[in-house]
CSV table of C-alpha atoms and ligand atoms in Angstrom, one decimal:
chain,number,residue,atom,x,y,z
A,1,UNK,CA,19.1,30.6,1.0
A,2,UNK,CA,17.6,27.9,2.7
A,3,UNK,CA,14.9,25.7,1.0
A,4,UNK,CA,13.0,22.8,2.7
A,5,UNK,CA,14.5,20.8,-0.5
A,6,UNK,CA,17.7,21.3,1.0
A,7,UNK,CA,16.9,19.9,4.5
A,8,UNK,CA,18.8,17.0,5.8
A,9,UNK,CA,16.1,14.6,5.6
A,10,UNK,CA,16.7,11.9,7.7
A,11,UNK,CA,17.0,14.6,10.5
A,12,UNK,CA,13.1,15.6,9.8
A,13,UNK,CA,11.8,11.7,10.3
A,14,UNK,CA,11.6,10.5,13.9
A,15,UNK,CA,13.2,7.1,13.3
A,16,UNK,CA,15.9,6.0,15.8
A,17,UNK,CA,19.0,6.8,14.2
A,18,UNK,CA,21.0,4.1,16.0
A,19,UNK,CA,19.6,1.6,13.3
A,20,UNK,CA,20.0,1.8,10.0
A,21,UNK,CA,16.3,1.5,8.7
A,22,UNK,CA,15.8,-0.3,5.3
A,23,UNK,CA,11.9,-1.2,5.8
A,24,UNK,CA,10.3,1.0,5.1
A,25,UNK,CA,8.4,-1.0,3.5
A,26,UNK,CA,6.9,-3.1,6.4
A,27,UNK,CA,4.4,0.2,8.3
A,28,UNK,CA,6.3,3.1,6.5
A,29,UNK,CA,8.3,5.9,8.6
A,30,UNK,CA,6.2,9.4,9.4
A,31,UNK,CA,8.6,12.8,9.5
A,32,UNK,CA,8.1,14.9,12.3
A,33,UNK,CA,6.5,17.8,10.7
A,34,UNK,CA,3.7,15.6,9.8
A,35,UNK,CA,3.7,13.8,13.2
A,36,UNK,CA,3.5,17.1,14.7
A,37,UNK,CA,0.1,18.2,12.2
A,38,UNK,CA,-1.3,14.8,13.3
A,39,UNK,CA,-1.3,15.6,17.3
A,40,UNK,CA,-2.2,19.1,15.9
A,41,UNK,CA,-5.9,17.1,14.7
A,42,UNK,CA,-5.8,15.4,17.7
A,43,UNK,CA,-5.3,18.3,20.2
A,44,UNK,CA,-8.3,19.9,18.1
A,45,UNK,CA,-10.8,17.1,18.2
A,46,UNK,CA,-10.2,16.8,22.3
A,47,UNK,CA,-10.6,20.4,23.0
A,48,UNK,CA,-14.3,20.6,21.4
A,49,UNK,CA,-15.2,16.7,20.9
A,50,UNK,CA,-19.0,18.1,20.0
A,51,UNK,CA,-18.1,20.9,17.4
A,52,UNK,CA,-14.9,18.7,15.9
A,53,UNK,CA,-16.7,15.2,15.3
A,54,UNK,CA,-20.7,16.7,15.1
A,55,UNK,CA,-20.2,19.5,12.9
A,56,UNK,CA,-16.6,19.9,11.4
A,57,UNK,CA,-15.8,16.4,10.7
A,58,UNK,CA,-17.4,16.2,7.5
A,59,UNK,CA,-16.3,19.5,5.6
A,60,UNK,CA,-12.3,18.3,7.2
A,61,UNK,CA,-13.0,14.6,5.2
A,62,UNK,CA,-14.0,16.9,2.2
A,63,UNK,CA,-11.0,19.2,2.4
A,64,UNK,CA,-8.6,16.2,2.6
A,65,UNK,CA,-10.0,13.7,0.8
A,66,UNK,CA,-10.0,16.2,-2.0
A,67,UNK,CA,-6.4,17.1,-1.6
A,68,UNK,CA,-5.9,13.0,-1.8
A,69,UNK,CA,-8.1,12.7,-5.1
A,70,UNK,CA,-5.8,15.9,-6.8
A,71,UNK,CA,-2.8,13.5,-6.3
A,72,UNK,CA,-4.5,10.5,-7.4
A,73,UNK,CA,-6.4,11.7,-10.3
A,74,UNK,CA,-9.5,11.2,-9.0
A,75,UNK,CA,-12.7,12.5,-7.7
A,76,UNK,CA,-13.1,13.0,-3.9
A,77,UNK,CA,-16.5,11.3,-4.4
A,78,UNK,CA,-14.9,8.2,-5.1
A,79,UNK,CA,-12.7,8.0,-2.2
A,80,UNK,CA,-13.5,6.5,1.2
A,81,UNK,CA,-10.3,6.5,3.9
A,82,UNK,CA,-9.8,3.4,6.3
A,83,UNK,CA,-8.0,2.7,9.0
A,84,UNK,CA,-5.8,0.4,6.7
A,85,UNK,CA,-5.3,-1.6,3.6
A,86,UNK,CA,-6.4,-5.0,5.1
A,87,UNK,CA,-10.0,-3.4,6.4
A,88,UNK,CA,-10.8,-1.5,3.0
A,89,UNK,CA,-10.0,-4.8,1.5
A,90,UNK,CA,-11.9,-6.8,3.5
A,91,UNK,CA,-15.1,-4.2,3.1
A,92,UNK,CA,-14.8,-5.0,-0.9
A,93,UNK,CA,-14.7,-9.1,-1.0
A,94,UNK,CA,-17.2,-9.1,2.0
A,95,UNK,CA,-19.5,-6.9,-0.3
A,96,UNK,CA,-18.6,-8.3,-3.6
A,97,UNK,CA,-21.1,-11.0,-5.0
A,98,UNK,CA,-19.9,-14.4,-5.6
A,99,UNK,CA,-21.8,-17.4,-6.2
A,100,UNK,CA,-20.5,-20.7,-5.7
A,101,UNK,CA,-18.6,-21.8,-9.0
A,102,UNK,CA,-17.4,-18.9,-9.3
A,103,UNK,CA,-13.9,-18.0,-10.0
A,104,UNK,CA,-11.5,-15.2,-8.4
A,105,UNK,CA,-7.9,-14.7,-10.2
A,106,UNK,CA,-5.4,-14.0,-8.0
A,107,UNK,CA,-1.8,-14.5,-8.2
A,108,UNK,CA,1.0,-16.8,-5.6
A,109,UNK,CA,2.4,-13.2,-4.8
A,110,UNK,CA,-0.3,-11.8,-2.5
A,111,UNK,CA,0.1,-10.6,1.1
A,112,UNK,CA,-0.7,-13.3,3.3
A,113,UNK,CA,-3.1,-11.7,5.4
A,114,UNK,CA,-5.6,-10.7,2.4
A,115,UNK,CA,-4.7,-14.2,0.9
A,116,UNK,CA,-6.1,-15.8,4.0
A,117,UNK,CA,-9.0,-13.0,3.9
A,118,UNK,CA,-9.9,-14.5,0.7
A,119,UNK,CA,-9.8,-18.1,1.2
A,120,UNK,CA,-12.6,-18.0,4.0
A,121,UNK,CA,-14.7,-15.6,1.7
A,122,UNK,CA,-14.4,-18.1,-1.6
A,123,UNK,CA,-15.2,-21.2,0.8
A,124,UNK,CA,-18.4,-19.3,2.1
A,125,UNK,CA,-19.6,-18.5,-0.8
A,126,UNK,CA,-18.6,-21.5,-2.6
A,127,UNK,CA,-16.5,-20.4,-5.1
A,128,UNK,CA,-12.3,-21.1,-5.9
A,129,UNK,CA,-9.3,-18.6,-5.2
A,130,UNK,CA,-7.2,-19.5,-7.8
A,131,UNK,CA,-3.7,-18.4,-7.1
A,132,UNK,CA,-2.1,-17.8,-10.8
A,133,UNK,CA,1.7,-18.2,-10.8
A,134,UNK,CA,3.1,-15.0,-11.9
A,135,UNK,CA,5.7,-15.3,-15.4
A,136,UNK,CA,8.8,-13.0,-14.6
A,137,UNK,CA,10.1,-13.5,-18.2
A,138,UNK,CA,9.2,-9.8,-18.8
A,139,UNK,CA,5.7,-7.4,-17.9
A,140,UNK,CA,4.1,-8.1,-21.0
A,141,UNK,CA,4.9,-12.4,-20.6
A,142,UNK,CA,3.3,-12.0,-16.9
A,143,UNK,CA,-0.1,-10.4,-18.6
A,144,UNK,CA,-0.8,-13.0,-21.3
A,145,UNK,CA,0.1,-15.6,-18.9
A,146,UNK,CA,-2.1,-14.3,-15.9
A,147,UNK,CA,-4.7,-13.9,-18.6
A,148,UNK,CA,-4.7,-17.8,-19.6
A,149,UNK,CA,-5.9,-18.5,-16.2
A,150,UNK,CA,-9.1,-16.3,-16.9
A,151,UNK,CA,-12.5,-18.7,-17.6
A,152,UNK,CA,-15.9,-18.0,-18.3
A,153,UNK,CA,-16.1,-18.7,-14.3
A,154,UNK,CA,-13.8,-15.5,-13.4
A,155,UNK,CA,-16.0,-13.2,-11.8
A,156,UNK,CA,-13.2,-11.3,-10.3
A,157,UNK,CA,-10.0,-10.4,-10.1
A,158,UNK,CA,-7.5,-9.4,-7.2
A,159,UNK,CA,-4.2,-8.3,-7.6
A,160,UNK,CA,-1.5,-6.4,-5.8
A,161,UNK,CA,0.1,-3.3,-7.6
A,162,UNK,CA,3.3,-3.9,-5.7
A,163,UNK,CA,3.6,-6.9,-4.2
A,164,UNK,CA,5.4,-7.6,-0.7
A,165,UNK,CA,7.1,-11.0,-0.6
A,166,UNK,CA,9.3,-9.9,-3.8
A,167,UNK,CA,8.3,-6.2,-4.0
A,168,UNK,CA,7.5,-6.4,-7.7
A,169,UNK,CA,5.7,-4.1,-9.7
A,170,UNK,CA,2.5,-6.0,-11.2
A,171,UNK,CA,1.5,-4.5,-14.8
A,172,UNK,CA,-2.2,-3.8,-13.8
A,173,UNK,CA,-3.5,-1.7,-16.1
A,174,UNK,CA,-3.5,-3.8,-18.5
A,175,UNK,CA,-4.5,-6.7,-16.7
A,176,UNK,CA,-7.9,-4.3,-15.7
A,177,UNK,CA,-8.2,-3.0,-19.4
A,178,UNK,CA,-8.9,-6.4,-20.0
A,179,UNK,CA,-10.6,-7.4,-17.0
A,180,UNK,CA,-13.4,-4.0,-18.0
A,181,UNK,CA,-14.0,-5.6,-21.5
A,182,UNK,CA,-14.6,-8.9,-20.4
A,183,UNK,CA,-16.8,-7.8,-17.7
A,184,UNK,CA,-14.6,-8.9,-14.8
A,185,UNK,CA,-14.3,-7.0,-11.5
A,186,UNK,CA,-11.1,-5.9,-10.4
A,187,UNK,CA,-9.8,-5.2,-7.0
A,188,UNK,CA,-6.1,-3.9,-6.9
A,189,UNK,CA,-4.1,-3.9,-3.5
A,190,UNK,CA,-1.9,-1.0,-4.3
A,191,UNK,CA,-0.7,-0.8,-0.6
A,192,UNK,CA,2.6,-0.1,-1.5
A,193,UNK,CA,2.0,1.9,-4.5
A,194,UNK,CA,0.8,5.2,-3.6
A,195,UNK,CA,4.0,7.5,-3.1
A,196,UNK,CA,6.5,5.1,-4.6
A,197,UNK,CA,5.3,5.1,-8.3
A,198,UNK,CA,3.1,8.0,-9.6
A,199,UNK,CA,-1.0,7.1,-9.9
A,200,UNK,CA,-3.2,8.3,-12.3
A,201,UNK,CA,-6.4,6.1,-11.2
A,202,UNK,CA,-8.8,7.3,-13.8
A,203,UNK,CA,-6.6,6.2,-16.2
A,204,UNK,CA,-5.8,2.8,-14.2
A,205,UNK,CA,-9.7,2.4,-14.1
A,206,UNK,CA,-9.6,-0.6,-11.5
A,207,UNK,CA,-13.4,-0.9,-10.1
A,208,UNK,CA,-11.8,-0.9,-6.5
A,209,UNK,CA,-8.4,0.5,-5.6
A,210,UNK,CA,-6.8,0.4,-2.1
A,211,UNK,CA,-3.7,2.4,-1.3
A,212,UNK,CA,-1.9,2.8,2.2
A,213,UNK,CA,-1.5,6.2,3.5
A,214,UNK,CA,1.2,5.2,6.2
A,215,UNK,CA,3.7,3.6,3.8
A,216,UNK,CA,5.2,5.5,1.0
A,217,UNK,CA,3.2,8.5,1.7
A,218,UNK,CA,4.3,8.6,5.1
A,219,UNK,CA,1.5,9.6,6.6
A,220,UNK,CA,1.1,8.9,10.2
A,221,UNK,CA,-0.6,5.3,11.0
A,222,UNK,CA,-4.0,4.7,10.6
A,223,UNK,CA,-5.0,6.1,7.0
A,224,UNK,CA,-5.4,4.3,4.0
A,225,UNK,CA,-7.6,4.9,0.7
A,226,UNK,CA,-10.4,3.1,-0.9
A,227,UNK,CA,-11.2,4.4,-4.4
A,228,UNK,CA,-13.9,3.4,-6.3
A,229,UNK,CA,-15.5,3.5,-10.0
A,230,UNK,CA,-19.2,4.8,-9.8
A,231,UNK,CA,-20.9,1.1,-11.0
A,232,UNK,CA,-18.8,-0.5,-7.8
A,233,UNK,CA,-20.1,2.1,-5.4
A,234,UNK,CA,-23.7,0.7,-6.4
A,235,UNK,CA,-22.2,-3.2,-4.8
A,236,UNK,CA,-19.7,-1.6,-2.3
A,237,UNK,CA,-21.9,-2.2,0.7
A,238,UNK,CA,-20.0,-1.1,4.1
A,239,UNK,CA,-18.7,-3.8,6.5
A,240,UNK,CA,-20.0,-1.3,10.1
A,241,UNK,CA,-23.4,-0.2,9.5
A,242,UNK,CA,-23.6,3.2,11.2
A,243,UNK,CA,-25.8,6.9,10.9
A,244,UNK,CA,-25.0,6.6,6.9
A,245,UNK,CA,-26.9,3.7,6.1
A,246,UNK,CA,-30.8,3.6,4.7
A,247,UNK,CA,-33.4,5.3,3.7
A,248,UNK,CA,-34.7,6.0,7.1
A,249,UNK,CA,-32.5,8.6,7.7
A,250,UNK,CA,-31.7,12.2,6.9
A,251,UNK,CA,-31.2,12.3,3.4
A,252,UNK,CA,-29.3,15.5,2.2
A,253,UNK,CA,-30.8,17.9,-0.2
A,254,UNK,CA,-29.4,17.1,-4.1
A,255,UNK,CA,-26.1,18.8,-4.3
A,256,UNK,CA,-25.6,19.2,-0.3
A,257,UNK,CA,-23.9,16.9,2.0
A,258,UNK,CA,-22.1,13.6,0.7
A,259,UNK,CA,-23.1,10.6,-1.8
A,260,UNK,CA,-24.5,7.7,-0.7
A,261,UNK,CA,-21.3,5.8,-0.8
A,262,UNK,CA,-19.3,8.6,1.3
A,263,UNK,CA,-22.0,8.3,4.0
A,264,UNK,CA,-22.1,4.6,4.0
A,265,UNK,CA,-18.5,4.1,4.6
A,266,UNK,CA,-16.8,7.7,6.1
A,267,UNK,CA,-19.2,7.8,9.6
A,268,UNK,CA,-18.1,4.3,11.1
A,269,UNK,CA,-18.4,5.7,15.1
A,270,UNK,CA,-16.7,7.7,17.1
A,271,UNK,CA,-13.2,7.1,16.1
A,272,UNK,CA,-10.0,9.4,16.0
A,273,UNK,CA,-10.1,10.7,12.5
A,274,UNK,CA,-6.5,12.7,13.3
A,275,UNK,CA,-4.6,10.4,10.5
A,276,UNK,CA,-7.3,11.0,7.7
A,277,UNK,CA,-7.0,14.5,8.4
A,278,UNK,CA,-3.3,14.4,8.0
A,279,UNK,CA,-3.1,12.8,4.9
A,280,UNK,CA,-2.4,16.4,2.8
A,281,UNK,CA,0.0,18.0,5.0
A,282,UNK,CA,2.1,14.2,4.0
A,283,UNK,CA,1.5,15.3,0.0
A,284,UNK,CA,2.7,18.6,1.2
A,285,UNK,CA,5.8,17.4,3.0
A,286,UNK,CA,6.7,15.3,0.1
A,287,UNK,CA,6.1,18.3,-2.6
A,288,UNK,CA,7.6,20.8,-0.5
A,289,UNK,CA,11.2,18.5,0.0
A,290,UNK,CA,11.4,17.6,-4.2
A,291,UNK,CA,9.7,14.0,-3.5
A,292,UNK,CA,10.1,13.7,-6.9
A,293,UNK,CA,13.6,13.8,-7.1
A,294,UNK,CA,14.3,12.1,-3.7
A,295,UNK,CA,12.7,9.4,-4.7
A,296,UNK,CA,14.5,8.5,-7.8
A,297,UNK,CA,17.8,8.9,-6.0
A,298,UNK,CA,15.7,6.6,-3.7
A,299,UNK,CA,15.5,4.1,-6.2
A,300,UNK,CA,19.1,4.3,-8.1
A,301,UNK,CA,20.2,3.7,-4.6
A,302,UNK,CA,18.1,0.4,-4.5
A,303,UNK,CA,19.4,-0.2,-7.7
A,304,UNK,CA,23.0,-0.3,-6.5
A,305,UNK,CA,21.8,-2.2,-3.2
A,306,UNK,CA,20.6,-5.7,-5.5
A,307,UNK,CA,23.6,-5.4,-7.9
A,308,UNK,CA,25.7,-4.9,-5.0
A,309,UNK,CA,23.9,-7.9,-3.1
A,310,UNK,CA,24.4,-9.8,-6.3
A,311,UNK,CA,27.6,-9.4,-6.5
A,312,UNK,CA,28.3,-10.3,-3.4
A,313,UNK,CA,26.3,-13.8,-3.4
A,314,UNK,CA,26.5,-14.4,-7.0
A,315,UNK,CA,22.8,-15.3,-7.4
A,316,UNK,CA,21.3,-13.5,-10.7
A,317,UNK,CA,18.1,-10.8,-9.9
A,318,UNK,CA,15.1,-12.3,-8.4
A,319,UNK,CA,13.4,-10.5,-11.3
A,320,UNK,CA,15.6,-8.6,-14.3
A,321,UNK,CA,15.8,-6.1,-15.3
A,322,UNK,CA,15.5,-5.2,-12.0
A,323,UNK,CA,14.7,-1.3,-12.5
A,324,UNK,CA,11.7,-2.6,-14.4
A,325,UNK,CA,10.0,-5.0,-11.4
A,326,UNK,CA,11.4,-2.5,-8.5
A,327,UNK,CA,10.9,1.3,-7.6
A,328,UNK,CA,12.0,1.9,-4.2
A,329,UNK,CA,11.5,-1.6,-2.8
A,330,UNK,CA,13.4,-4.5,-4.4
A,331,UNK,CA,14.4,-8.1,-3.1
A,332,UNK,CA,17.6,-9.9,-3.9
A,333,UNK,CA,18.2,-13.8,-3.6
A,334,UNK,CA,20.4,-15.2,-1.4
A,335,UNK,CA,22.2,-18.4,-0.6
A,336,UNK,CA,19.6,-22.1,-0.2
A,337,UNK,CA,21.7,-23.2,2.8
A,338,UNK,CA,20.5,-19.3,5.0
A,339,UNK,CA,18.9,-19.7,7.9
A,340,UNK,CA,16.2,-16.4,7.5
A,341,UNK,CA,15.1,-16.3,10.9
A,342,UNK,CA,18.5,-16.6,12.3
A,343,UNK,CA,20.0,-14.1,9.6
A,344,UNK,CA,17.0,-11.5,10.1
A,345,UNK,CA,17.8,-11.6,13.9
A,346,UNK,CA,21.8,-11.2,13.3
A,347,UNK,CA,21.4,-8.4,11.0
A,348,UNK,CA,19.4,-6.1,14.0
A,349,UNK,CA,21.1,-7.7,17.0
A,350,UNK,CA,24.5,-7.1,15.9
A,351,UNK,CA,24.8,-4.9,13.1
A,352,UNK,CA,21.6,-2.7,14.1
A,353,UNK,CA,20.3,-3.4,10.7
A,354,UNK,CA,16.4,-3.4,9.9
A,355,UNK,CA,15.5,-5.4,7.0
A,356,UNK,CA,13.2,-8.3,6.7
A,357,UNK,CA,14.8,-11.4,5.3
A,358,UNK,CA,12.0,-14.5,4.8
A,359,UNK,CA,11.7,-17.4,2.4
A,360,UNK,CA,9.8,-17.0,-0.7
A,361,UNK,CA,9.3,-20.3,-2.7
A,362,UNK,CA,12.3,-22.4,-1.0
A,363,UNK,CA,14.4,-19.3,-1.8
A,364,UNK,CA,15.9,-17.0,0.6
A,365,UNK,CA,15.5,-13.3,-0.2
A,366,UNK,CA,16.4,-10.0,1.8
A,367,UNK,CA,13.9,-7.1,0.9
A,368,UNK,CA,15.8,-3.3,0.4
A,369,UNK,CA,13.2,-0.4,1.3
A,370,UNK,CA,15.4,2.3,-0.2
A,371,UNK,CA,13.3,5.6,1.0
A,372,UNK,CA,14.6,9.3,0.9
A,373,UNK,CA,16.1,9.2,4.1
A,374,UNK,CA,18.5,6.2,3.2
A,375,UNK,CA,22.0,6.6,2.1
A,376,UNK,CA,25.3,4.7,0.2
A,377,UNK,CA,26.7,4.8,4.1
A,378,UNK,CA,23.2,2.2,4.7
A,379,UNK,CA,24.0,-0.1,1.8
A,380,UNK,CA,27.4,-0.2,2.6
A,381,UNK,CA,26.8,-1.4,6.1
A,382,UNK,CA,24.2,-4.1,4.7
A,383,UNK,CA,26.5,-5.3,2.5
A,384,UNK,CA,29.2,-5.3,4.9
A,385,UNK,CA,26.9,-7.2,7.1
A,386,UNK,CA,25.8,-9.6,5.4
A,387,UNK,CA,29.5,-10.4,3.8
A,388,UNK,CA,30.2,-11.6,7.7
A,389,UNK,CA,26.9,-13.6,8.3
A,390,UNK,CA,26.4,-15.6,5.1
A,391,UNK,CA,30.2,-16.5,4.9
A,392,UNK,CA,30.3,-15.6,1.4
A,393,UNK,CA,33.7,-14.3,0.0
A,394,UNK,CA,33.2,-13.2,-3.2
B,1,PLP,C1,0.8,-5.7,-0.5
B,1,PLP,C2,0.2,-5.4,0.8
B,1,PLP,N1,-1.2,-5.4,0.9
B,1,PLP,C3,-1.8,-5.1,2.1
B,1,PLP,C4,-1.0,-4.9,3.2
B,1,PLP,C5,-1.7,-4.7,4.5
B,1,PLP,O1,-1.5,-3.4,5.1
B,1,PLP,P1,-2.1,-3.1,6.5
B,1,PLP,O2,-1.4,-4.1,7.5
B,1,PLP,O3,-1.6,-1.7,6.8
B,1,PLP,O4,-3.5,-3.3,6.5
B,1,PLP,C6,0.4,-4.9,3.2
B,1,PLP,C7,1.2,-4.7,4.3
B,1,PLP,O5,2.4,-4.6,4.3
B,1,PLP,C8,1.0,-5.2,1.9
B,1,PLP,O6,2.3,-5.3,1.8
């Protein structure tokens, strides 16, 4: 008997299937079902604008945001969507207090845009971004040596669960186990994180945690999470003041409507809330076709695409072991004398192959999205590929 587990999954997303898609990483890939509840929310909102956005919206934020805290181990008090990781982002170190001397501990492995996001905020305010080189020795060597960098000064930290240049997986909770004991705010960018390792944020107890919606989760574009610890909510002050903000306003009766922090951030204007809304039926799809075990194979098969890459080049792991740094999205180094630009372009224009290839610290590197829709025949032809544009022979 048919199961959903059984479908042919690549057939469910609505990626073109004339290219071979290995980035998933870059804005994720939605599958049709959950495409389909998406314009579903939208086709709702348009036929009563009133009734949807007036007087449902806030018991359909409830319903999913709830669903959303259930996966994350959370509460659906402490979670705010946004349109995406780099707005939620920007909302936390606009509202976060600095004062100049002040220190924020970041590491050289950010993603550019928040990176820039927090330069101009530090030189407002007067205080330093400094940018701690991250020790691949081993997880454990990274967290004493990002600890080091800590001073009296640090008054907070920012940090990327995953990063995106080199896709490695950062060991944060120790890093904000340390960071609550000394009194230091942390602010994780787990953008890739959500949907390609398991979360359990209580336990992870970052003060603010940002997740994307639209990449591993595959949720449709447009949703991403903020989740926040109780004390941050207090600081946590909304970047669009709208109907939520002050004392001036309604104020719900104690135990009815939502908490001061839901209201300050969830009514930002009219907006199409269609990708918020969808955000279960994408936990659903992924429970519903054994997520679980789709995305192991998922990462076994990334597994084979660096030591395959390796072999090829005969460069070592960017990181190693590499089934410790990587999950489902891994980089592998390849020869000093590649042109990346030129070698990115090759790979789509003639071998139809999607994968971003950029230069990370004078090193070339190709990143591998391995998601459940990938296969050996994907690898193969990335291999294959990139055997006839680098010119190695190995
Ligand atoms: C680590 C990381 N953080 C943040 C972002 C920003 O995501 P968005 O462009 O959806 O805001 C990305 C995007 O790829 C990312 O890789």
């Amino acid at each position: 008997m048919y199961t959903p587990a059984m479908a042919n999954i690549r057939d469910l997303f609505l990626l073109d299937p004339d290219i071979v898609f290995l980035n998933h990483g870059s804005f994720g890939a939605c599958p049709r079902p959950v495409f389909e509840t998406y314009q579903g929310w939208q086709r709702e909102l348009e036929r009563q604008p009133v009734a949807f956005l007036g007087r449902r919206a806030e018991d359909l934020l409830r319903v999913s945001r709830t669903a959303l805290a259930a996966y994350l181990n959370a509460s659906a008090d402490d979670l705010v969507y946004f349109p995406n990781p780099t707005t939620a982002v920007n909302m936390a170190l606009r509202a976060l207090r600095l004062e100049p001397g002040d220190e924020v501990l970041t590491t050289d492995n950010e993603y550019g845009a928040l990176e820039r996001a927090w330069n101009v905020r530090c030189r407002e305010a007067g205080a330093r971004l400094i940018r701690r080189r991250l020790d691949l020795a081993s997880p454990e060597a990274l967290v004493e040596d990002f600890w080091a960098a800590v001073t009296p000064a640090t008054r907070a930290i920012f940090i990327s669960h995953i990063t995106s240049a080199t896709a490695l997986i950062l060991p944060v909770a120790e890093i904000c186990r340390r960071a609550r004991a000394a009194g230091i705010v942390t602010i994780v960018d787990g953008a890739h994180a959500p949907g390609q390792i398991p979360l359990d944020l209580a336990a992870l107890d970052a003060d603010v945690y940002v997740g994307a919606g639209h990449k591993w989760l595959c949720g449709p574009k447009g949703v991403a999470f903020l989740h926040a610890q109780p004390t941050a909510q207090a600081w946590l002050r909304p970047l669009i003041v709208s109907w939520g903000w002050g004392d001036d306003v309604y104020t719900p009766e104690p135990g009815m409507g939502e908490t001061e922090f839901i209201r300050w951030h969830q009514w930002q204007g009219t907006r199409d809330l269609a990708a918020y809304l969808t955000l279960p039926a994408a936990l659903a799809f992924q429970t519903e076709h054994d997520w679980q075990h789709r995305s192991a194979a998922a990462h076994d098969l990334l597994m084979d695409a660096l030591t395959a890459i390796s072999a090829l080049t005969g460069l070592p792991p960017f990181a190693a072991p590499i089934e410790r740094w990587h999950a489902q999205l891994g980089v592998a180094r390849l020869p000093g004398h590649v042109d990346v630009g030129r070698l990115k372009t090759l790979l789509y224009d003639i071998h139809r192959i999607e994968a971003p290839v950029h230069r990370w610290d004078d090193q070339p590197l190709i990143r591998v999205s391995c998601q459940a829709y990938n296969s050996e025949a994907d690898i193969a032809a990335l291999v294959a590929a990139l055997r006839v544009e680098i010119g190695v022979t190995a």
